[in-house]
Every structure is written in C-alpha cells, then in structure tokens.
Amino acid sequence: MNIHHLELFHYVARHGGISRAVRHMPYGIQQPAVSSQILLLEQDLGVKLFERMPFKLTPAGEELQAFVAPFFDQLDGIKERIGRRTAPHLRIGASELVLRDHLPAVINRLREREPKLRLSLRSGFQPEMESWLIDREIDLAITPLESRPPAKLNFLRLLRVPLVLLVPRSAKIKAARELWDRGLVDEPLISLPAAEIASRIFQRNLKRLKIDWPVAIEASSLELITRYVANGYGIGVSVDMPGVIRDRNVRLLPLPGFESIEIAILWRGAPTPLIQAVLDEGPRYVKQHWPERAVPAGGA
C-alpha cells in the first residue's frame, strides 16, 4: 500500500468526505487528485472504503481508519517533541491588519526571550481560524469574537473596536444619521463577506433601525474596502483601528449606538510557554495603545 494514499484516506475519513478533506490538508492538493488516488487505494485493497453520497465508511473503511488514525494523529505530537530540541516555533492566525501593523510589536518582545523563535503566520476569518485551532494547524489566533468559541477552545478578550463608515472625502455626508434619516440609502455598500462578524453586527444594527441596505460590493479585506471607497465606488463598513484607514481620500463616520467588535486571543488546551507569552504581551500592548478600549482582565 502507498503511504500517501493512506494519508489521503485518513483525511477523508476524519473529515467526512473528499471535499472537506481537501480544505483541511496541510498541503495543496486538488479534489480530483484525491479522488483518483483513493480509487487506486481501493483497487489495491480490492474493497470499497466508503460510500460517496451520503458519506459513510464501509466496514473495511472503518477497520483501515482504526489502523492508520493513531499514526497520522500523532504526527504533530512527535514533530513538536522533536522540534523542542531545535528552535521554538509559533503558528499564529490573524487578519492581515493585525499581522502587518500590530503583531510585530508583540513578536519583538517574544524574541527578547527566544531569539531563535520561528514563526508561521496565516491570515483568515474567525470560522477558518477556529477550524485551524481545532485541527491543530495553528497554535493561537487573534480574531474578532461575537460569541463564545467552541468548547475545545480557550479565549482571552483584548479590546473592543467600534464600527465606522468610510466615505469618499468629496462626499457631502457628514454623519451616519443623515443616511438613516432618508429611510432608503442609495449609495452602494462595500462590506466584508456576510458571514464575517463586522458584516453581521452592522446588518443587525441596521435592522434595529429598520434600514435595508444590501451589500453591493463584497470585499475580502478592510484594505480593499478602503481602496474601493477612495476610488468612489460607494460607502464602506470598517473599524476604527490604526492601520485600517490609509488613504487621504477617505473620511471616517462614527456609528453611535452600534455594537463594537470584540477582539480576542484563542488557543487550544493548556498554553505552552510561547502562547502564555503572547497572552501576557497582548493585553500589555493594548493597554499601551488603546487603554480606553481594553477589556479588563476577566471582563465580559
């Protein structure tokens, strides 16, 4: 049997299907490639390992998964134990904004303790980062938090960040209230994907005001929202946080009465010394730069 085929089968069995397995593979591979190699494994064994629609392991598949799972599930553990003899390694998930403008100051403090610290940085949204933590693909995440994360994850609240509107500097609008008073907003709305926390909070507050303002342009980052607003494509939903607004052609409009976004650190299990160092340095960094927005220790 080909060991790579067994690894692919393990991911398919673990995540409940080929398409889901592809999303969780630690390296890039296309769905057709996985399908074809699983077929080769089944031909080699002379048995069918799982039903495709709906997904279900056959008795042979259950037996094979029970055999290979202990090996593949322990790979990360043996990697970590061996890696302790070399340079310490920390894998962090966060938004591009946090990774670019705020994390470096925290990392500098960590490097004072661990000069040989190795880093792996991955950008994403909250659902992705929670999934990466549960699957042990990252060690910690710095992410917006709308509600308590899954039971397997621990969290430390850092700060609350207000939502704002971004308008072209040439726009005559001086306050968000001017838009609400119209009852119907004509300007195109530029926003993050609907599943993102900022978008959900914004739309929830619009509903409270009985305002219907559908998204015209869905952007994958706050930086893109700023750029499109600066180019005159509409009004954007963003956050009032240093590093977001970097264009002199854009103005910020506060959203009084709207809920703020809460930023937190997420991790799984007992914190390692490196994770604990981030848990110590993160709140210190926030209190230094935004003391009025910091969430008190143990605050809800």
XYZ file of C-alpha atoms in Angstrom:
300
model
C 0.000 0.000 0.000
C 1.116 3.547 -0.815
C 1.608 5.544 2.418
C 0.468 8.754 0.708
C -2.794 7.070 -0.337
C -3.324 6.006 3.271
C -2.777 9.590 4.439
C -5.355 10.891 1.967
C -7.834 8.245 3.062
C -7.243 9.197 6.715
C -8.131 12.839 5.994
C -11.233 11.804 4.027
C -12.391 9.522 6.856
C -11.557 12.081 9.531
C -13.372 14.997 7.895
C -16.283 13.125 6.359
C -15.726 13.404 2.640
C -13.251 14.278 -0.090
C -14.160 17.960 -0.493
C -13.886 18.566 3.251
C -10.604 16.671 3.387
C -9.118 18.896 0.670
C -9.911 22.004 2.745
C -8.048 20.591 5.742
C -4.987 19.098 4.053
C -1.739 20.643 5.348
C -0.521 20.973 1.745
C -2.191 21.903 -1.533
C -3.940 19.144 -3.459
C -6.952 19.231 -5.772
C -10.131 17.214 -5.235
C -9.792 15.170 -8.474
C -6.278 14.112 -7.422
C -7.566 12.899 -4.049
C -10.435 11.017 -5.701
C -8.170 9.254 -8.181
C -5.630 8.244 -5.523
C -8.340 6.926 -3.205
C -9.591 4.809 -6.124
C -6.066 3.427 -6.552
C -6.027 2.524 -2.848
C -9.387 0.774 -3.154
C -8.151 -1.131 -6.236
C -5.006 -2.123 -4.359
C -7.065 -3.435 -1.424
C -9.823 -4.891 -3.577
C -12.570 -3.342 -1.411
C -14.688 -0.194 -1.285
C -13.690 2.023 1.655
C -16.641 4.430 1.837
C -19.945 5.400 0.281
C -19.764 8.759 -1.522
C -23.310 10.207 -1.285
C -24.014 10.466 1.588
C -20.560 9.821 3.013
C -20.236 6.702 5.153
C -17.301 4.402 5.849
C -17.774 0.778 4.890
C -16.774 -1.889 7.431
C -13.459 -2.204 5.569
C -13.015 1.578 5.709
C -13.708 1.649 9.443
C -11.135 -1.102 10.006
C -8.500 0.690 7.921
C -9.152 4.062 9.603
C -8.866 2.463 13.048
C -5.474 1.124 11.995
C -3.959 4.253 10.369
C -5.508 7.016 12.546
C -3.201 6.553 15.587
C -0.144 7.000 13.355
C -1.314 10.103 11.469
C -2.954 11.713 14.510
C 0.308 11.519 16.429
C 2.488 13.047 13.717
C 2.043 16.592 15.034
C 2.902 15.436 18.533
C 6.142 13.741 17.519
C 7.005 16.759 15.363
C 6.510 19.027 18.374
C 8.600 16.819 20.668
C 11.457 16.625 18.181
C 11.126 20.324 17.396
C 11.662 21.255 21.035
C 15.284 20.245 20.603
C 15.681 22.951 17.959
C 14.275 26.477 17.571
C 10.860 27.165 19.167
C 8.041 27.532 16.643
C 4.809 29.536 16.967
C 1.953 29.373 14.413
C -0.379 32.379 14.506
C -3.612 33.112 12.656
C -4.982 36.657 12.400
C -6.252 39.240 9.931
C -3.828 40.888 7.512
C -4.193 44.108 9.517
C -3.172 42.501 12.809
C -0.314 40.537 11.234
C 1.016 43.615 9.440
C 0.571 46.502 11.889
C 0.172 45.173 15.423
C 1.679 41.713 15.873
C 5.292 42.786 15.119
C 5.488 44.782 18.378
C 4.402 41.705 20.342
C 6.802 39.463 18.404
C 9.711 41.791 19.205
C 9.071 41.218 22.903
C 8.901 37.456 22.366
C 12.214 37.489 20.511
C 13.850 39.085 23.540
C 13.055 35.833 25.361
C 13.501 33.478 22.382
C 15.988 34.958 19.879
C 15.681 31.873 17.625
C 11.873 31.963 17.532
C 10.400 30.674 14.246
C 7.019 31.976 13.095
C 4.299 30.741 10.748
C 1.692 33.420 10.000
C -1.675 32.730 8.350
C -4.435 35.236 7.595
C -8.128 34.385 7.687
C -11.567 34.996 9.187
C -12.863 33.743 12.544
C -14.538 30.486 11.338
C -11.390 29.469 9.460
C -9.143 30.198 12.438
C -11.355 28.269 14.851
C -11.199 25.295 12.482
C -7.402 25.592 12.204
C -7.083 25.651 16.006
C -9.328 22.613 16.470
C -7.310 20.728 13.822
C -4.035 21.935 15.448
C -2.902 23.663 12.263
C -2.119 26.839 14.243
C -1.228 27.457 17.895
C -3.236 30.609 18.533
C -5.488 33.089 16.745
C -6.141 36.799 17.197
C -9.646 37.340 15.882
C -12.967 39.142 16.327
C -15.241 37.241 18.691
C -19.034 37.502 18.528
C -19.926 34.715 20.947
C -18.154 32.055 22.955
C -15.977 29.879 20.690
C -16.322 26.063 20.516
C -15.865 24.226 23.801
C -12.412 22.948 22.803
C -11.035 26.487 22.593
C -9.963 28.935 25.285
C -10.072 32.693 24.805
C -8.804 35.949 26.277
C -10.665 39.166 25.424
C -8.342 42.025 24.462
C -10.255 45.110 23.312
C -13.442 46.473 21.802
C -13.250 48.220 18.428
C -16.056 50.485 17.117
C -17.606 50.003 13.692
C -17.412 53.014 11.364
C -18.450 54.026 7.867
C -15.870 55.084 5.293
C -16.954 57.709 2.774
C -15.065 59.469 -0.036
C -13.644 62.751 1.229
C -15.558 64.522 -1.528
C -18.917 63.197 -0.248
C -21.310 65.738 1.298
C -22.368 63.304 4.032
C -21.091 64.498 7.414
C -22.737 61.979 9.755
C -24.263 58.493 9.522
C -27.564 59.892 10.826
C -28.022 61.689 7.504
C -28.226 58.290 5.804
C -30.676 56.819 8.335
C -32.961 59.846 8.100
C -33.507 59.162 4.399
C -35.079 55.776 5.122
C -33.633 54.458 1.857
C -29.867 54.542 1.249
C -28.965 54.837 -2.435
C -25.163 54.667 -2.201
C -23.567 51.245 -2.883
C -22.489 49.462 0.304
C -18.987 47.926 0.381
C -18.542 45.290 3.075
C -16.724 42.148 4.163
C -18.432 38.785 3.390
C -21.835 38.340 5.013
C -20.531 35.612 7.353
C -17.872 37.927 8.816
C -18.565 39.382 12.262
C -18.294 43.048 11.211
C -20.902 42.498 8.499
C -23.279 40.614 10.798
C -23.073 43.254 13.531
C -23.564 46.085 11.020
C -26.602 44.459 9.401
C -28.068 43.578 12.807
C -27.903 47.229 13.851
C -29.355 48.369 10.523
C -32.295 46.033 11.132
C -32.795 47.623 14.550
C -33.001 50.990 12.785
C -35.345 49.488 10.158
C -32.856 50.300 7.399
C -32.497 47.962 4.413
C -29.056 48.464 2.836
C -27.877 45.399 0.862
C -24.223 44.872 0.032
C -23.244 45.970 -3.485
C -19.537 45.080 -3.318
C -18.229 42.237 -1.129
C -14.520 42.673 -0.339
C -12.136 40.149 1.204
C -10.279 42.631 3.443
C -10.599 46.001 5.151
C -7.799 47.302 2.949
C -9.825 46.548 -0.173
C -12.839 48.327 1.304
C -10.733 51.435 1.907
C -9.344 51.348 -1.617
C -12.754 50.985 -3.255
C -14.217 53.805 -1.159
C -11.275 56.033 -2.093
C -11.977 55.307 -5.758
C -15.586 56.418 -5.360
C -17.362 53.053 -5.651
C -19.531 53.545 -2.570
C -19.585 53.682 1.243
C -17.668 51.073 3.232
C -18.106 49.347 6.593
C -14.861 49.219 8.550
C -13.452 49.518 12.083
C -11.864 52.445 13.904
C -8.424 50.968 14.417
C -4.953 52.256 13.494
C -3.711 50.786 10.255
C -7.134 50.476 8.601
C -7.556 53.941 7.065
C -4.508 54.757 4.964
C -5.934 56.940 2.215
C -6.253 60.715 2.305
C -9.298 60.474 0.019
C -11.357 58.695 2.694
C -13.192 60.083 5.734
C -14.429 58.177 8.774
C -18.011 58.479 10.076
C -18.688 57.156 13.607
C -21.681 54.866 14.169
C -23.062 55.931 17.574
C -25.257 53.307 19.154
C -23.828 50.437 17.077
C -22.263 47.448 18.841
C -18.481 47.276 18.917
C -16.393 44.335 17.720
C -14.534 42.423 20.396
C -11.026 41.184 19.602
C -9.710 38.131 21.448
C -6.867 35.622 21.524
C -7.965 31.999 21.008
C -5.938 28.872 21.737
C -6.485 25.191 22.450
C -5.560 23.302 25.606
C -3.080 24.334 28.264
C -0.972 27.251 26.953
C 2.638 26.497 26.103
C 5.274 28.979 27.364
C 5.200 30.724 23.964
C 1.411 31.009 23.932
C 1.476 32.251 27.519
C 3.981 34.909 26.495
C 1.509 36.176 23.864
C -1.290 36.101 26.447
C 0.892 38.308 28.655
C 2.154 40.675 25.954
C -1.140 41.095 24.057
C -3.054 42.878 26.845
C 0.044 44.947 27.650
C 0.233 46.142 24.043
C -3.479 47.022 24.011
C -3.308 48.968 27.296
C -0.314 50.901 25.984
C -2.016 51.973 22.727
C -5.790 51.951 23.461
C -6.303 51.970 27.258
C -9.882 53.213 26.845
C -10.782 50.191 24.676
C -9.031 47.453 26.650
C -11.242 44.749 28.154
C -10.474 44.424 31.895
C -8.971 41.122 32.985
C -11.825 38.664 33.313
C -14.195 41.209 31.733
C -17.234 40.052 29.812
